[in-house]
Short mmCIF file of C-alpha atoms in Angstrom, two decimals:
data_model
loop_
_atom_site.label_atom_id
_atom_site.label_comp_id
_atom_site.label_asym_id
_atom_site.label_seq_id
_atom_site.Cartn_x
_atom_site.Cartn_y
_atom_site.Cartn_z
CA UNK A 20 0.00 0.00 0.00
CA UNK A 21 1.56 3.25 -1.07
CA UNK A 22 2.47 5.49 2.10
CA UNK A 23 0.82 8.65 1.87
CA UNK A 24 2.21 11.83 4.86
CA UNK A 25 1.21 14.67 2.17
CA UNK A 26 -1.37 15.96 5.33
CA UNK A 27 1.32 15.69 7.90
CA UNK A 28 3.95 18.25 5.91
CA UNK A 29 1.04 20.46 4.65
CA UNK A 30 2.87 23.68 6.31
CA UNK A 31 6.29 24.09 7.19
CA UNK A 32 6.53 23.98 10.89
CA UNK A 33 9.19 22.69 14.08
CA UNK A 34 11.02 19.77 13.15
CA UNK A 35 7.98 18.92 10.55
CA UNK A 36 10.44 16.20 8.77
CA UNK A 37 11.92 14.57 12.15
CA UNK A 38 8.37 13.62 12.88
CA UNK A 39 8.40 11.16 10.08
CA UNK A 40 11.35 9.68 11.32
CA UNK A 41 9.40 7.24 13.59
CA UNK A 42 7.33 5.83 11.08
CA UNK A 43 8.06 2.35 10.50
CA UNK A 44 6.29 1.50 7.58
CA UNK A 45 7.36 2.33 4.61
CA UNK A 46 10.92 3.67 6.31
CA UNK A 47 14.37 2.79 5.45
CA UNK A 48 14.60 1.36 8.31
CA UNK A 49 12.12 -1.37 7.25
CA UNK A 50 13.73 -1.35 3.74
CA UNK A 51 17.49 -1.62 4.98
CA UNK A 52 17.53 -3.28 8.37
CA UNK A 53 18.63 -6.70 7.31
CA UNK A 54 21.64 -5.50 5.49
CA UNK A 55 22.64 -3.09 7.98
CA UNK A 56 22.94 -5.79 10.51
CA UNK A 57 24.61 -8.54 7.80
CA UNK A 58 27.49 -5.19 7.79
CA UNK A 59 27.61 -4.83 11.84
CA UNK A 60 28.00 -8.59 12.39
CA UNK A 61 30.75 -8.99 9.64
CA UNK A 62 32.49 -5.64 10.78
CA UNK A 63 32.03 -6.96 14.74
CA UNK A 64 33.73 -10.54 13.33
CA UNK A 65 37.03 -8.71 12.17
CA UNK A 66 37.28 -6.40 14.92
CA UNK A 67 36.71 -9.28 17.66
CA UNK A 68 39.38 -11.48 15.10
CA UNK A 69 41.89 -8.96 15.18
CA UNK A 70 41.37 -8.23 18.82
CA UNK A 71 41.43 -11.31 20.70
CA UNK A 72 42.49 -14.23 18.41
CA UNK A 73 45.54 -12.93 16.44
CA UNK A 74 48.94 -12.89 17.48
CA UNK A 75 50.87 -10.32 17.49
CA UNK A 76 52.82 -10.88 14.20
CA UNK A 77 49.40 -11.52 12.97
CA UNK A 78 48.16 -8.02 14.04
CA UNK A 79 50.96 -6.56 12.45
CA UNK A 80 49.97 -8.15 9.09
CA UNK A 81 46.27 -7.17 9.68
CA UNK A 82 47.04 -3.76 10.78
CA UNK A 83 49.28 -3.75 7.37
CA UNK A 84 45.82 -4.64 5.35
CA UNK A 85 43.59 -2.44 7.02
CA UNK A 86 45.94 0.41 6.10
CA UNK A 87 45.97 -0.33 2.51
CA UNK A 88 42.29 -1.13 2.21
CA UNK A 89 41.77 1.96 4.13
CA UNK A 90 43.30 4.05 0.77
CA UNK A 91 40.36 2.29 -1.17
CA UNK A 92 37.79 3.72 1.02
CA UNK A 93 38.30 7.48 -0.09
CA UNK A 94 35.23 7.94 -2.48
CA UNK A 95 38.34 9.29 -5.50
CA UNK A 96 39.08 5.30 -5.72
CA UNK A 97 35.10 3.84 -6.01
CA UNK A 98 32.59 6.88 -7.56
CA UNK A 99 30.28 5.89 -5.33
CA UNK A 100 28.53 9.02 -4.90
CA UNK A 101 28.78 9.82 -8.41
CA UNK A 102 27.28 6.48 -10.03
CA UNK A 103 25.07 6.19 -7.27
CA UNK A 104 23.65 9.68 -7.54
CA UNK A 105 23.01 9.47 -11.45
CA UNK A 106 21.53 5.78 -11.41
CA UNK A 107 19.01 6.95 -8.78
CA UNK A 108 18.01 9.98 -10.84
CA UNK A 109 17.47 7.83 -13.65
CA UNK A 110 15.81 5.40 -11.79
CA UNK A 111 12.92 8.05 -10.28
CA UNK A 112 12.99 9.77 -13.77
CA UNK A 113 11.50 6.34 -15.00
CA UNK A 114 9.22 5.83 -11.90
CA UNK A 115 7.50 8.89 -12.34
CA UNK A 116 7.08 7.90 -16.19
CA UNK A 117 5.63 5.16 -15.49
CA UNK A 118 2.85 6.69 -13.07
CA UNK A 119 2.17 9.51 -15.48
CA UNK A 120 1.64 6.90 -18.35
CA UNK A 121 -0.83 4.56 -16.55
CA UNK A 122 -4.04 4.93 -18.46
CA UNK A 123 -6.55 6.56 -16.75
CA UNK A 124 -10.13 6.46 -18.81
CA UNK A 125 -11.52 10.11 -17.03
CA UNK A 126 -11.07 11.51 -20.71
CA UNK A 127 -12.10 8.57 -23.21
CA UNK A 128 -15.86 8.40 -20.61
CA UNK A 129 -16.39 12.11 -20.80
CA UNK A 130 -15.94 11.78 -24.76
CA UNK A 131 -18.21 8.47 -24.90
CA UNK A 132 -20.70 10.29 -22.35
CA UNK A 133 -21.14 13.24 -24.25
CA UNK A 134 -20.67 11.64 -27.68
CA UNK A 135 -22.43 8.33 -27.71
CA UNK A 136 -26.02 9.06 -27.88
CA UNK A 137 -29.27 6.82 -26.78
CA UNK A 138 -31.48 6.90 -23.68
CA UNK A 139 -32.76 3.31 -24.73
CA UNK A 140 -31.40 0.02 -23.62
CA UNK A 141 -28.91 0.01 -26.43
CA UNK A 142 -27.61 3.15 -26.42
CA UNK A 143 -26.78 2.06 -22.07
CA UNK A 144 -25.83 -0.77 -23.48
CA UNK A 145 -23.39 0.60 -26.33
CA UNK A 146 -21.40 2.76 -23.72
CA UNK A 147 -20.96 0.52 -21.00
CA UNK A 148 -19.51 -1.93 -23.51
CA UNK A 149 -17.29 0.64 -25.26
CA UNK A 150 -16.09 1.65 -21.67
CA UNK A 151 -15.23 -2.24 -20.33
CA UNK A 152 -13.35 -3.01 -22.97
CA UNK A 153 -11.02 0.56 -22.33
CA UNK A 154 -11.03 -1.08 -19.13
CA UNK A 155 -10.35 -4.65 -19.91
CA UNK A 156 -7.54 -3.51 -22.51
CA UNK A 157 -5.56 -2.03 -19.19
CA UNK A 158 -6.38 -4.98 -17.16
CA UNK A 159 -4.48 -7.37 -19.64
CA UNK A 160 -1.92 -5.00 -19.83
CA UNK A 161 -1.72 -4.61 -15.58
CA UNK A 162 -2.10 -8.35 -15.51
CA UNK A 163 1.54 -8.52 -17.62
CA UNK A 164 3.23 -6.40 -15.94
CA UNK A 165 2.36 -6.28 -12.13
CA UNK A 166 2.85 -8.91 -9.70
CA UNK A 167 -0.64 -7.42 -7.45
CA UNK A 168 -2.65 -7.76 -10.28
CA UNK A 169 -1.65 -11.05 -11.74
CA UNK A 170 -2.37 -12.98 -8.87
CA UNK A 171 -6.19 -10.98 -8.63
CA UNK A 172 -6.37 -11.94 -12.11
CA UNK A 173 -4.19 -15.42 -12.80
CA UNK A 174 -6.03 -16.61 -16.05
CA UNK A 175 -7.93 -15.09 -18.16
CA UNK A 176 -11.20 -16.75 -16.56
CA UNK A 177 -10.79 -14.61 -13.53
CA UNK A 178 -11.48 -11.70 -16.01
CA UNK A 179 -14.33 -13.53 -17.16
CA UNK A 180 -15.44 -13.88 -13.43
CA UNK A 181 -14.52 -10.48 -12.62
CA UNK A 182 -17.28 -8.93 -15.47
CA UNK A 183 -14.55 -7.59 -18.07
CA UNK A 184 -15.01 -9.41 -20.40
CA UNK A 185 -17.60 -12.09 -21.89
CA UNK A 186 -17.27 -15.61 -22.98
CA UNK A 187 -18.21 -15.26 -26.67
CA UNK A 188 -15.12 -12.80 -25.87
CA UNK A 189 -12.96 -15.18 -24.69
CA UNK A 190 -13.12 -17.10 -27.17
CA UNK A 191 -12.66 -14.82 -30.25
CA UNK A 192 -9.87 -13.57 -28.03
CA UNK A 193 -8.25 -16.94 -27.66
CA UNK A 194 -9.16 -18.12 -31.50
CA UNK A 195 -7.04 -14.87 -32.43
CA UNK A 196 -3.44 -16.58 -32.61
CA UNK A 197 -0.13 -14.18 -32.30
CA UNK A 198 3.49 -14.25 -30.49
CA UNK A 199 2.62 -11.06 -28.92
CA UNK A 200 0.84 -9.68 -25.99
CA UNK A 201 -2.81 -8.98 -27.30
CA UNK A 202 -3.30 -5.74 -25.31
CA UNK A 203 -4.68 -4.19 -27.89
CA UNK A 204 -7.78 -6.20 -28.88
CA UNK A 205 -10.36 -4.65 -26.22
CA UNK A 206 -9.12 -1.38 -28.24
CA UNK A 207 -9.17 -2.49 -31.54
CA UNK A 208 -13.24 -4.14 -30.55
CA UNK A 209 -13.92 -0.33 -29.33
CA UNK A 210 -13.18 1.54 -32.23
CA UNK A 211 -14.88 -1.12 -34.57
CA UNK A 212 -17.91 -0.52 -32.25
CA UNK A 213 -17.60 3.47 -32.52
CA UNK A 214 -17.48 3.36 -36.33
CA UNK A 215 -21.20 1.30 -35.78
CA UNK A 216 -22.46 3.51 -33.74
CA UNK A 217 -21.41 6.39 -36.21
CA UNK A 218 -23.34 4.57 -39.12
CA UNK A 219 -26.67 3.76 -36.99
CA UNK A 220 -26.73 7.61 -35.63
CA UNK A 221 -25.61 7.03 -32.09
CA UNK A 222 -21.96 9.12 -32.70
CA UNK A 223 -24.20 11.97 -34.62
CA UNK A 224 -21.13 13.38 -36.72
CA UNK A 225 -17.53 12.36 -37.85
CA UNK A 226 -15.93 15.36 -35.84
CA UNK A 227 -17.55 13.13 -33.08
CA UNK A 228 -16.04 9.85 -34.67
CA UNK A 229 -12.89 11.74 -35.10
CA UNK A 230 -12.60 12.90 -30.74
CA UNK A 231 -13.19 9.39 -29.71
CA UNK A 232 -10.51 8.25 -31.78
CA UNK A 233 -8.22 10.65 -30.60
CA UNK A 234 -8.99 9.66 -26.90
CA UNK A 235 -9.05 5.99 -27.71
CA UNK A 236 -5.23 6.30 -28.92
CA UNK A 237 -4.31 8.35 -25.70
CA UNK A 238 -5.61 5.60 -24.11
CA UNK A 239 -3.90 2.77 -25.74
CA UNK A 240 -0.63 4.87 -26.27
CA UNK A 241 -0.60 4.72 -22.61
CA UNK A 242 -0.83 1.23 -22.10
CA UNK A 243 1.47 0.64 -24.96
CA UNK A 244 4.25 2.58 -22.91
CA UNK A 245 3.49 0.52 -19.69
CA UNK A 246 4.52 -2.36 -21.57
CA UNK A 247 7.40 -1.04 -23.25
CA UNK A 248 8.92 0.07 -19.57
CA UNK A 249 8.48 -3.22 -18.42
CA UNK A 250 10.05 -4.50 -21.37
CA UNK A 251 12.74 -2.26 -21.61
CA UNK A 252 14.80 -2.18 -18.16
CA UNK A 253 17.64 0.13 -17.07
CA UNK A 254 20.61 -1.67 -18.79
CA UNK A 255 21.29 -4.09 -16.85
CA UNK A 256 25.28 -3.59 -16.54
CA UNK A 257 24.47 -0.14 -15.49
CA UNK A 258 22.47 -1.83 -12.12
CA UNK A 259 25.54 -4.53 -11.93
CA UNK A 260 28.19 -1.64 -11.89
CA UNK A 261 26.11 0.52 -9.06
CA UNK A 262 25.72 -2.19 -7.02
CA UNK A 263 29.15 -3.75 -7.42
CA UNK A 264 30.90 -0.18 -6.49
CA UNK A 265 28.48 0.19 -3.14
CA UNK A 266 29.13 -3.67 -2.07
CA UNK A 267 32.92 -3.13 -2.84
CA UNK A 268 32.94 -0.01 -1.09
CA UNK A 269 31.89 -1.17 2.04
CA UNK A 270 34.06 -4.27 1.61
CA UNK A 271 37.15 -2.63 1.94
CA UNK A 272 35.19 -0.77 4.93
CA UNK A 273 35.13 -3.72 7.02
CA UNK A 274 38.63 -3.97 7.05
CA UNK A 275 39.87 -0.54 6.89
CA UNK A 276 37.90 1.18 9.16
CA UNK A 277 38.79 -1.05 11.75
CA UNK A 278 39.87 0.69 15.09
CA UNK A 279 44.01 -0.57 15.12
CA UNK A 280 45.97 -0.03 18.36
CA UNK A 281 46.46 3.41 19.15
CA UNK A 282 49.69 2.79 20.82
CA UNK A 283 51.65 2.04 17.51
CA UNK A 284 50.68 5.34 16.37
CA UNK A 285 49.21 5.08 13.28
CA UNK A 286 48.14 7.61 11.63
CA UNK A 287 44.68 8.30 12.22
CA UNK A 288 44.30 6.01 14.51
CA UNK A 289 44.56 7.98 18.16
CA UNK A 290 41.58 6.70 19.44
CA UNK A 291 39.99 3.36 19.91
CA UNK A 292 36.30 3.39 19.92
CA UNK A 293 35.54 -0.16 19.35
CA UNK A 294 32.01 1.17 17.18
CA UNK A 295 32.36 3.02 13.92
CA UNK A 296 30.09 5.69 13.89
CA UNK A 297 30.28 7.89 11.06
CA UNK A 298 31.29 4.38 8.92
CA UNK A 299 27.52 2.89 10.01
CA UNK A 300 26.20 6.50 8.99
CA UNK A 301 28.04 6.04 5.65
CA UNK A 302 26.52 2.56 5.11
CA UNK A 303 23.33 3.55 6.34
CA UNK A 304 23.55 6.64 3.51
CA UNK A 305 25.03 5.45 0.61
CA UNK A 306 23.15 1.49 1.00
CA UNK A 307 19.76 3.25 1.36
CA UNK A 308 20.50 5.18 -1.58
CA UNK A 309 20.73 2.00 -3.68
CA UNK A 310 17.96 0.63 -1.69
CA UNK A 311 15.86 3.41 -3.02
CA UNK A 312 16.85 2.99 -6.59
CA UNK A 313 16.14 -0.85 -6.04
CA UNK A 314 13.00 0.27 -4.51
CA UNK A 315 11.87 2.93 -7.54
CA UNK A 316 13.12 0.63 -10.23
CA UNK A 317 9.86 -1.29 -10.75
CA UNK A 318 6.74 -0.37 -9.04
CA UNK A 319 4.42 -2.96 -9.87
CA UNK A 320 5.77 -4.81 -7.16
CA UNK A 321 4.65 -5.20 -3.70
CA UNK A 322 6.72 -2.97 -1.87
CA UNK A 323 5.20 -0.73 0.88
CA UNK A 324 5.51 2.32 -1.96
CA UNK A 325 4.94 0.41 -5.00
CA UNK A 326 1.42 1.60 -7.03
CA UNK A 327 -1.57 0.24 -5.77
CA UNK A 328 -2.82 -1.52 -9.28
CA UNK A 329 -5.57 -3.47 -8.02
CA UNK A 330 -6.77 -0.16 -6.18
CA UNK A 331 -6.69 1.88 -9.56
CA UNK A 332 -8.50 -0.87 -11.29
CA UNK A 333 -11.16 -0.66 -9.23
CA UNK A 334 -11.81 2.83 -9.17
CA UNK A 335 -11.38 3.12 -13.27
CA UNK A 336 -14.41 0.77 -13.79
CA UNK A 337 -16.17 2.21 -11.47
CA UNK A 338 -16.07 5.96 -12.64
CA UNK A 339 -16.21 5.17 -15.86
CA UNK A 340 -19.53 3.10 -15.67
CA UNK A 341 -21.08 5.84 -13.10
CA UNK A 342 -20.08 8.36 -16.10
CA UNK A 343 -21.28 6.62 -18.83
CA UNK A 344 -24.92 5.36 -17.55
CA UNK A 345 -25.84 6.75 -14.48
CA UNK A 346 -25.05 10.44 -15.16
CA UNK A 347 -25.89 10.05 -18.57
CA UNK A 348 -28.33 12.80 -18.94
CA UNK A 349 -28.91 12.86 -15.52
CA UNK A 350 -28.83 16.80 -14.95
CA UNK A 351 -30.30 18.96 -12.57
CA UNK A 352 -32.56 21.42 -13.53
CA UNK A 353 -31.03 24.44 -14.99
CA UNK A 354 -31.41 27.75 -12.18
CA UNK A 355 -30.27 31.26 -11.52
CA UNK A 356 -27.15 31.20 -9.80
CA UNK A 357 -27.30 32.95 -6.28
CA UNK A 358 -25.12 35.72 -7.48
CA UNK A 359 -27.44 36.28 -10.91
CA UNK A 360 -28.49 39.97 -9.79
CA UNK A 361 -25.40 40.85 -8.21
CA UNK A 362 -22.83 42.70 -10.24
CA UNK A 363 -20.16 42.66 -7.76
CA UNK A 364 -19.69 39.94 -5.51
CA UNK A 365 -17.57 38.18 -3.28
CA UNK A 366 -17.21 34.68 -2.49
CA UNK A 367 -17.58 34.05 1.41
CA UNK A 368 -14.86 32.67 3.92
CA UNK A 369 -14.98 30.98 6.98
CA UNK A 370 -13.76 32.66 10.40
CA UNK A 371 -10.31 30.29 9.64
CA UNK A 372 -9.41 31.62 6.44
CA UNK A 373 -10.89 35.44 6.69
CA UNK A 374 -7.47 36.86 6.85
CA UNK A 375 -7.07 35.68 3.44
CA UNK A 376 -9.76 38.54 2.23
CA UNK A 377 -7.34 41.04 3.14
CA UNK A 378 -4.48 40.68 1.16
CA UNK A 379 -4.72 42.35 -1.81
CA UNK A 380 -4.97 40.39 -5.34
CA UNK A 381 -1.34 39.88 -7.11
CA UNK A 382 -1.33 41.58 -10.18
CA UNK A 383 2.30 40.90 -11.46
CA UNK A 384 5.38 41.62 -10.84
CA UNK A 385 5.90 44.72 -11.76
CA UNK A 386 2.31 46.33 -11.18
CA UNK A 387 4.14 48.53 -8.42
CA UNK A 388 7.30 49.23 -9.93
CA UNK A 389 8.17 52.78 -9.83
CA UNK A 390 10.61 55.19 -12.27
CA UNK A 391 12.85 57.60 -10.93
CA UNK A 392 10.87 59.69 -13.68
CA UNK A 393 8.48 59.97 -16.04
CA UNK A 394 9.64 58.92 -19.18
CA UNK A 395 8.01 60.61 -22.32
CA UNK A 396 7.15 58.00 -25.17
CA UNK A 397 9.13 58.01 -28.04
CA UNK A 398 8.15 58.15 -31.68
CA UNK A 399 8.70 55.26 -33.97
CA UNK A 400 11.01 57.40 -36.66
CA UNK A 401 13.02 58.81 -33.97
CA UNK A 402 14.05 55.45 -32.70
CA UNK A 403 14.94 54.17 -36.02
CA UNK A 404 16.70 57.56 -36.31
CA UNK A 405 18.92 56.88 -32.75
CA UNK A 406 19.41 53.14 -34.02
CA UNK A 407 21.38 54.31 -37.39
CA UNK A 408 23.51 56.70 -35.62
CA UNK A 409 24.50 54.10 -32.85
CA UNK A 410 24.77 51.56 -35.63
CA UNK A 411 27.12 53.80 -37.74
CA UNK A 412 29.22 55.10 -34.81
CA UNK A 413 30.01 51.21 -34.17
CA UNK A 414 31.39 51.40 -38.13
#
């Protein structure tokens, strides 16, 4: 379930972002816990090796090793923050593609309300139809590409069961042979059922024809580009190298962070305080980084963030069927408007916002702006006149 706090950081306030901080779900502490503590029992191994069962011409050698892996650890060796930082940029760039292109039918059922014509039982019948199979064209497409919805929908008789689609449509569905994902029928069944309704009268005009076309494509272009991001991944040697630099980083971490023996004086090594502070922070930064990108990378997963399909399926058939039948024509009567003999009017506020009333409108920036003085206008054949004499002094 996607983790909404938009209410919660509504106004700036007092520690407004630490609040979140305790919020479990959905937290990178939920997300990251397991590998932090993989990293604090493998660092605690070394340092309790080092400490207690080595010799001491064994320490020496470690000591030697933790020194040189130490040189590794400066970020000038492993571009960690550089190949991390891009491939999680990339990675939300193509998360927030893919919620923008999830096809949403609110345009295609105002066009088919307002353009398919017919208070009789066909004319309700003719829109609902044309409006399940917008919606059972994204439900194949859902069912392809997102874990949540495949197992609602595991075969296609679950669609059947679930009212998207009939069984005379099964079958022509399943007697239609091809390689490829067949998406697109429920589409290519809508606009074959427009161009009917155009010839028996119910679509009254071809500029009519012509706007649910134009919607229908929206619609499928959408669900066209839902598949192709699933199809097409971030290259794949791209993820291997941003992981491999964060999991080698912290390799050489566990060894050359560890505290040595402050009384050989090595440099950078005064102190002994047995836990590595600002190394955990680093983990804790740079892992949840990747975690994120791991997180973003696909979110038709499960994840506490990842988009709630199943949710959006739900309320697309819904609205869409409300639009197309049951406020068909279903209009109040037309009346004056309270303000119908007013020529000026205000709107009203509530005690909480009547502050608001008192500011005065913006009118741009430069509404107030003031001259040192006024400045006469200048006539078009004197300008042209200045520009020549500037023009030939440059000569």
């Amino acid at each position: 379930m996607t983790v909404s706090y938009s209410l919660e950081v509504a106004n700036a306030r007092f520690a407004g972002f630490s609040r979140l901080l305790f919020r479990w779900k959905g937290s990178i502490y939920r997300l990251l816990y397991k590998e932090f503590l993989v990293f604090c029992s493998v660092y605690l191994f070394f340092s309790l090796f080092y400490r207690f069962l080595l010799t001491r011409r064994q320490q020496d050698l470690f000591e030697r090793i933790a020194l040189y892996c130490d040189q590794f650890t400066n970020t000038n060796y492993i571009p960690v923050l550089f190949v991390l930082g891009f491939y999680v940029t990339l990675a939300f760039n193509r998360w927030w593609g893919q919620y923008t292109s999830f096809p949403l039918p609110d345009n295609l059922m105002m066009v088919v309300s307002g353009n398919v014509h017919g208070t009789d039982e066909k004319g309700r019948l003719l829109r609902r139809t044309l409006m399940r199979y917008a919606n059972l064209s994204s439900v194949l497409i859902l069912r392809s590409i997102s874990t949540r919805v495949h197992k609602r929908f595991p075969t296609l008789d679950h669609i059947v069961e679930a009212g998207f689609m009939t069984l005379e449509e099964l079958k022509k569905f399943e007697s239609l042979h091809s390689d490829f994902n067949k998406y697109w029928m429920p589409l290519t069944w809508f606009s074959n059922l427009a161009s009917r309704a155009r010839e028996e009268g119910r679509v009254r005009d071809d500029i009519a024809l012509r706007l649910l076309m134009d919607e229908l494509n929206n619609y499928r272009a959408k669900c066209s580009l839902l598949f192709h991001y699933d199809w097409i991944s971030i290259p794949l040697v791209y993820t291997q190298v941003v992981t491999i630099a964060v999991y080698s980083f912290f390799g050489f971490c566990v060894i050359g962070r560890q505290f040595l023996n402050p009384e050989k004086g090595y440099k950078d090594h005064r102190l002994d305080l047995y836990v590595p502070v600002f190394t955990l922070l680093q983990f804790f930064f740079y892992s949840g980084w990747l975690k994120v990108g791991e997180l973003i990378i696909n979110p038709f997963g499960e994840d506490d963030d990842d988009f709630e399909t199943n949710q959006l399926i739900d309320r697309n058939f819904q609205v869409s069927m409300l639009a197309v039948d049951d406020m068909y024509q279903n209009l109040a009567p037309m009346v004056k408007d309270k303000h119908w003999m007013q020529r000026h009017f205000s709107i009203p506020y509530t005690l909480s916002t009547a502050a608001e009333s008192l500011r005065p409108a913006f009118k741009g920036s430069t509404y107030d702006m003031r001259l040192p003085s006024p400045q006469p206008p200048l006539s078009s054949c004197y300008v042209i006149y200045m520009c020549v004499c500037i023009s030939y002094l440059k000569m």
